[in-house]
Tab-separated table of C-alpha atoms in Angstrom:
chain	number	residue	atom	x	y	z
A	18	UNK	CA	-61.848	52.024	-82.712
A	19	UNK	CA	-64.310	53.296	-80.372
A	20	UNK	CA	-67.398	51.238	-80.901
A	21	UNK	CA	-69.914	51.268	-77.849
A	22	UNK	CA	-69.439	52.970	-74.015
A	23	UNK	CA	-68.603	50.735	-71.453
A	24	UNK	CA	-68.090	52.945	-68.866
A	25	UNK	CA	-68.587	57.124	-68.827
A	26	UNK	CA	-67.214	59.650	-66.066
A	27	UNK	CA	-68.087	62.976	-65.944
A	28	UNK	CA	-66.171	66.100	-64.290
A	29	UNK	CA	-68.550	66.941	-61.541
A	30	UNK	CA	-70.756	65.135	-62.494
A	31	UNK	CA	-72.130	61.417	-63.331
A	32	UNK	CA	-70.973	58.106	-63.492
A	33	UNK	CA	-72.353	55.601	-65.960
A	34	UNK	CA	-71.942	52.244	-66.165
A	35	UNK	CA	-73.233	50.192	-69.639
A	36	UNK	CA	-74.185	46.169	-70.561
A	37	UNK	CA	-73.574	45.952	-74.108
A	38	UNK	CA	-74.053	49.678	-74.805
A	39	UNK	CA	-77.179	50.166	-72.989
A	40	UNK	CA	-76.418	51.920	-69.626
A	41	UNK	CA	-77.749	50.311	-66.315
A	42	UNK	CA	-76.558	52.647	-64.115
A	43	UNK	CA	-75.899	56.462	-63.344
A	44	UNK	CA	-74.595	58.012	-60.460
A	45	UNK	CA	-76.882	61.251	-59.103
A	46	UNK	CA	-75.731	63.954	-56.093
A	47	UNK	CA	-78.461	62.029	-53.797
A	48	UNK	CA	-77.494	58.772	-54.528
A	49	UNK	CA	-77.838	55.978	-57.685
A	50	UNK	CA	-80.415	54.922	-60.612
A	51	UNK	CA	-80.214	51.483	-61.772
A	52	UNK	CA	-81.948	51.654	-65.169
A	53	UNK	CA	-83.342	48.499	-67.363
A	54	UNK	CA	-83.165	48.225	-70.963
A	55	UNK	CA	-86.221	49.356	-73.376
A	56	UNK	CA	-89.101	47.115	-72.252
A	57	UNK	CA	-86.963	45.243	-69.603
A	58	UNK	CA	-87.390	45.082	-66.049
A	59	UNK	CA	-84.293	47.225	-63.481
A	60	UNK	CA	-82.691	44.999	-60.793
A	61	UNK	CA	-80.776	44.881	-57.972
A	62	UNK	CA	-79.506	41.545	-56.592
A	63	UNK	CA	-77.616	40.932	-53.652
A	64	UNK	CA	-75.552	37.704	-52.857
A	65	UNK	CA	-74.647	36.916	-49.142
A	66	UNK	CA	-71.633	34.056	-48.551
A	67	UNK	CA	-70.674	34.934	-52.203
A	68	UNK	CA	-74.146	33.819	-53.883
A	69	UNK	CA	-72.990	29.852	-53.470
A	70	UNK	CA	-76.518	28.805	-52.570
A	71	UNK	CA	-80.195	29.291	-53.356
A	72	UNK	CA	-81.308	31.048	-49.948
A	73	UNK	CA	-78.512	33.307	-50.406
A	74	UNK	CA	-80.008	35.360	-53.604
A	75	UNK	CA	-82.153	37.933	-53.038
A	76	UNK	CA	-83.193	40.722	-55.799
A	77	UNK	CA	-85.074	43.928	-55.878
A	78	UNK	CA	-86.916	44.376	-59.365
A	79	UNK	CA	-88.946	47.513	-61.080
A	80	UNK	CA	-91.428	45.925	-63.702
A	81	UNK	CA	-92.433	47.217	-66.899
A	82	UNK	CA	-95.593	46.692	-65.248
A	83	UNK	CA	-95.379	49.819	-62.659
A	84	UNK	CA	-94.266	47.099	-59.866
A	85	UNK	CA	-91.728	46.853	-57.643
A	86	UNK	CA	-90.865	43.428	-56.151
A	87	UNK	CA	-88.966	41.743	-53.160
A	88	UNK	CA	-87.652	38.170	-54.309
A	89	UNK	CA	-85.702	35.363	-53.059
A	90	UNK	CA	-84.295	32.265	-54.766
A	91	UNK	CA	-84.304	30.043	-52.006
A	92	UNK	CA	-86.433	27.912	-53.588
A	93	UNK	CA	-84.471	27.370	-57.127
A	94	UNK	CA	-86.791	29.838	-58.725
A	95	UNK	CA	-87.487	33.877	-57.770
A	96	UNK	CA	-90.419	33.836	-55.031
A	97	UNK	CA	-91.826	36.600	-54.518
A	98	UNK	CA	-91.817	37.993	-50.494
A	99	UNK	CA	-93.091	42.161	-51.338
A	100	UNK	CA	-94.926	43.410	-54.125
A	101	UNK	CA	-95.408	47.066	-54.576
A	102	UNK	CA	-97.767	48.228	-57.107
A	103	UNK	CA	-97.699	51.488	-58.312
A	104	UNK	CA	-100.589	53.789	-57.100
A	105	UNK	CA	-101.522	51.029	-55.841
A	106	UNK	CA	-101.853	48.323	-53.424
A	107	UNK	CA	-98.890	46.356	-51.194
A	108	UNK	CA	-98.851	42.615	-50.827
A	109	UNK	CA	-96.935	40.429	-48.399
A	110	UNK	CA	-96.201	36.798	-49.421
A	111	UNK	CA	-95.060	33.455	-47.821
A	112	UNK	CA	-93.294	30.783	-50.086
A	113	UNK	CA	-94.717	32.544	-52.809
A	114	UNK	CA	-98.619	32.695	-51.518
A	115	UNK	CA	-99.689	36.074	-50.916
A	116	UNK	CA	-101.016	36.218	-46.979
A	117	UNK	CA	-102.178	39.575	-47.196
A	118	UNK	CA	-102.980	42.775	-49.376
A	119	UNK	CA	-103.399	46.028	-48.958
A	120	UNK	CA	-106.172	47.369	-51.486
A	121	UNK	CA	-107.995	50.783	-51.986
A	122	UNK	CA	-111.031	48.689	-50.487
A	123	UNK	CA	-109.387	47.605	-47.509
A	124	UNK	CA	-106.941	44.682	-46.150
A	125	UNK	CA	-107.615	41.372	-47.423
A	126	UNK	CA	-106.298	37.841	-45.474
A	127	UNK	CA	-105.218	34.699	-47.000
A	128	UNK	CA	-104.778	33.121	-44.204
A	129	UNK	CA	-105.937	32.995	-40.743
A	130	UNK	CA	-104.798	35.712	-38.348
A	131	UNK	CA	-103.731	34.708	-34.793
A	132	UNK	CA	-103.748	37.104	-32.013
A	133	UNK	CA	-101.433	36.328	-29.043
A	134	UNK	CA	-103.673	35.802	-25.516
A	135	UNK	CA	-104.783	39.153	-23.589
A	136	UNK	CA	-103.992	41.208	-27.006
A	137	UNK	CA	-107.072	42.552	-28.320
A	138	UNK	CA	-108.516	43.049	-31.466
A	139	UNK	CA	-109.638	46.839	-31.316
A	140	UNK	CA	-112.837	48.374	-33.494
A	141	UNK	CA	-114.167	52.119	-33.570
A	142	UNK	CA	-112.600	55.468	-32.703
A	143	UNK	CA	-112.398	54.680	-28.900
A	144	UNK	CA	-112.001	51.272	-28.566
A	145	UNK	CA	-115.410	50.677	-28.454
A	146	UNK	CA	-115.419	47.279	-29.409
A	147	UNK	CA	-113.061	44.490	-28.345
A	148	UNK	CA	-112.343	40.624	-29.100
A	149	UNK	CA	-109.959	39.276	-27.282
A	150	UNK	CA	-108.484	35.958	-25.234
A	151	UNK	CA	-106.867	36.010	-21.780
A	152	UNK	CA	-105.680	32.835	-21.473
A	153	UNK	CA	-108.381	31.105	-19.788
A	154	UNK	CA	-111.612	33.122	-21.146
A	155	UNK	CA	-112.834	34.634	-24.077
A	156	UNK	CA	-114.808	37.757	-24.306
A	157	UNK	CA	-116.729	40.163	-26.616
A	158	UNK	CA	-116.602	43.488	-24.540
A	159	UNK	CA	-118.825	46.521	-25.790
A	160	UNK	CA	-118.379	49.411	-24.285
A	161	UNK	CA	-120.243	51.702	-26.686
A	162	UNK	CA	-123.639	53.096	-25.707
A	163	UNK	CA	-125.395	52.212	-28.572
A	164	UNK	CA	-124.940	48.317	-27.682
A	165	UNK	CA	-123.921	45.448	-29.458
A	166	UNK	CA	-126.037	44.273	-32.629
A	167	UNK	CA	-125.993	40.886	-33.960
A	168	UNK	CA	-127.683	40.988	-37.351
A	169	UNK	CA	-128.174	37.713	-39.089
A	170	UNK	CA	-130.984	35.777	-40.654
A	171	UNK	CA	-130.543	32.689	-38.370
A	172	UNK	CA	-128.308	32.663	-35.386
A	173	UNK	CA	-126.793	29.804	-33.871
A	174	UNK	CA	-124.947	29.267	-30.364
A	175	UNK	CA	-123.522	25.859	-31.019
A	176	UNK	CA	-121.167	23.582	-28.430
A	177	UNK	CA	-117.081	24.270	-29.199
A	178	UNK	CA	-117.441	21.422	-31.652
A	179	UNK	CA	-120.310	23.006	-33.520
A	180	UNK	CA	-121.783	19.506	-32.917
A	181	UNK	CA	-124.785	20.332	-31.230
A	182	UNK	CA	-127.192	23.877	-30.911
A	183	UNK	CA	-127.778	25.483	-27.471
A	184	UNK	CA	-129.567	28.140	-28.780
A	185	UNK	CA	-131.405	29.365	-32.212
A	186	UNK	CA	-132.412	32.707	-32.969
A	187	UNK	CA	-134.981	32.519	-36.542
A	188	UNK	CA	-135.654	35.866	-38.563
A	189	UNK	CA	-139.453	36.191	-39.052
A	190	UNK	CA	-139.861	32.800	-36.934
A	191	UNK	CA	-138.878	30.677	-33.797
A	192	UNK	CA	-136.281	31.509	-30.692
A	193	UNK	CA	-135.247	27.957	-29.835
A	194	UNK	CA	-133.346	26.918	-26.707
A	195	UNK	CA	-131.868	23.712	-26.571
A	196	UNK	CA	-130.539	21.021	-23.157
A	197	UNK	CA	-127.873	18.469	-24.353
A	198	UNK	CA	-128.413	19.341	-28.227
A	199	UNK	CA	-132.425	18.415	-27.683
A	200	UNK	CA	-134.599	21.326	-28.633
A	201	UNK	CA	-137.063	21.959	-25.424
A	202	UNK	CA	-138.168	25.848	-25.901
A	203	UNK	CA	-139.515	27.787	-28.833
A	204	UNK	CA	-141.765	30.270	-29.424
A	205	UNK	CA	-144.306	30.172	-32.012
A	206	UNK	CA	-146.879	32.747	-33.547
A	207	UNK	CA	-149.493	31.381	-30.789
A	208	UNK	CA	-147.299	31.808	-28.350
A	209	UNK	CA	-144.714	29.062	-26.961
A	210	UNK	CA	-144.030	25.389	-26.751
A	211	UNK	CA	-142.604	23.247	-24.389
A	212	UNK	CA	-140.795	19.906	-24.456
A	213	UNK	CA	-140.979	18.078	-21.060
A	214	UNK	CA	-141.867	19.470	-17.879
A	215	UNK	CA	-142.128	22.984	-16.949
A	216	UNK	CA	-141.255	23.475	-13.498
A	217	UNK	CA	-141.612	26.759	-11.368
């Protein structure tokens, strides 16, 4: 006797396929729905050379969270690569990490972000700001009228190493310029001092 669908056709109509009665997928005129079971997540895995190892499983899953992920089993367990979140944000993984996320307030890094030489990191509507490396120099290029601000409390130009200062810049106190990481310049409320010679 007829006890549970495994399988339903329909004259012009829809295919359905069932797991233990509850159907998991339905045919539609633009293409398929994979459904999951009440309070289960839908899937779709794929298996390349016939699924016989771990870097070869792949799945596509629709949480009951609103999510929809991108997941390998390379690994031994399901990492996740994409995760889509309804209304919401996208995040990018590696190995499992996210790297970087997409939010309503803004992009966020994990990671550092490396910028091949002579490309240019771009800011404002016409370029008006640019960080970039040509292979031999490095350069912070305004080109914006209204100049180029540096607002900080203290400012420090160090050596590469950050080993020694060259120059200080103090909110509400000194400028300080510096020879071979020894301080020989600052001003002061009086006026300025010097450290050695001063030679015109």
């Amino acid at each position: 006797a007829k006890t549970e669908n495994m399988a339903v056709f329909k004259e012009d109509g829809a295919v359905e396929l069932y797991h233990n009665a509850i159907k998991t997928f339905e045919s539609q005129a633009n293409g398929i729905t994979v459904l999951g079971p009440e309070g289960g997540e839908a899937e779709v895995r794929l298996k390349a050379d016939e699924g016989d190892d771990n870097a070869d499983l792949w799945r596509f899953q629709a949480t009951t969270g609103g999510d929809l992920l991108i997941q390998n089993y390379g690994g031994g367990a399901w990492d996740e690569n994409i995760k889509c979140v309804a209304n919401g944000g996208v995040h990018l993984y590696h190995d499992d990490t996210w790297k970087l996320k997409v939010e309503s307030n803004g992009t966020h890094l994990n990671d550092s972000l490396f910028i091949p030489d002579s490309e240019k990191a771009h800011f404002g509507d016409g370029d008006d700001l640019q960080l970039y490396h040509d292979g031999s120099y490095s350069y912070i290029k305004n080109s914006h009228a209204g100049g180029l601000w540096v607002a900080s409390d203290l400012t420090a130009i160090t050596n590469a190493a950050v080993s020694e200062n060259c120059a200080k810049f103090i909110a509400d106190g000194a400028v300080e310029l510096y020879h071979n990481g020894v301080k020989k310049f600052e001003t002061l409320t009086s006026g300025v001092n010097v450290t050695g010679n001063l030679e015109f």
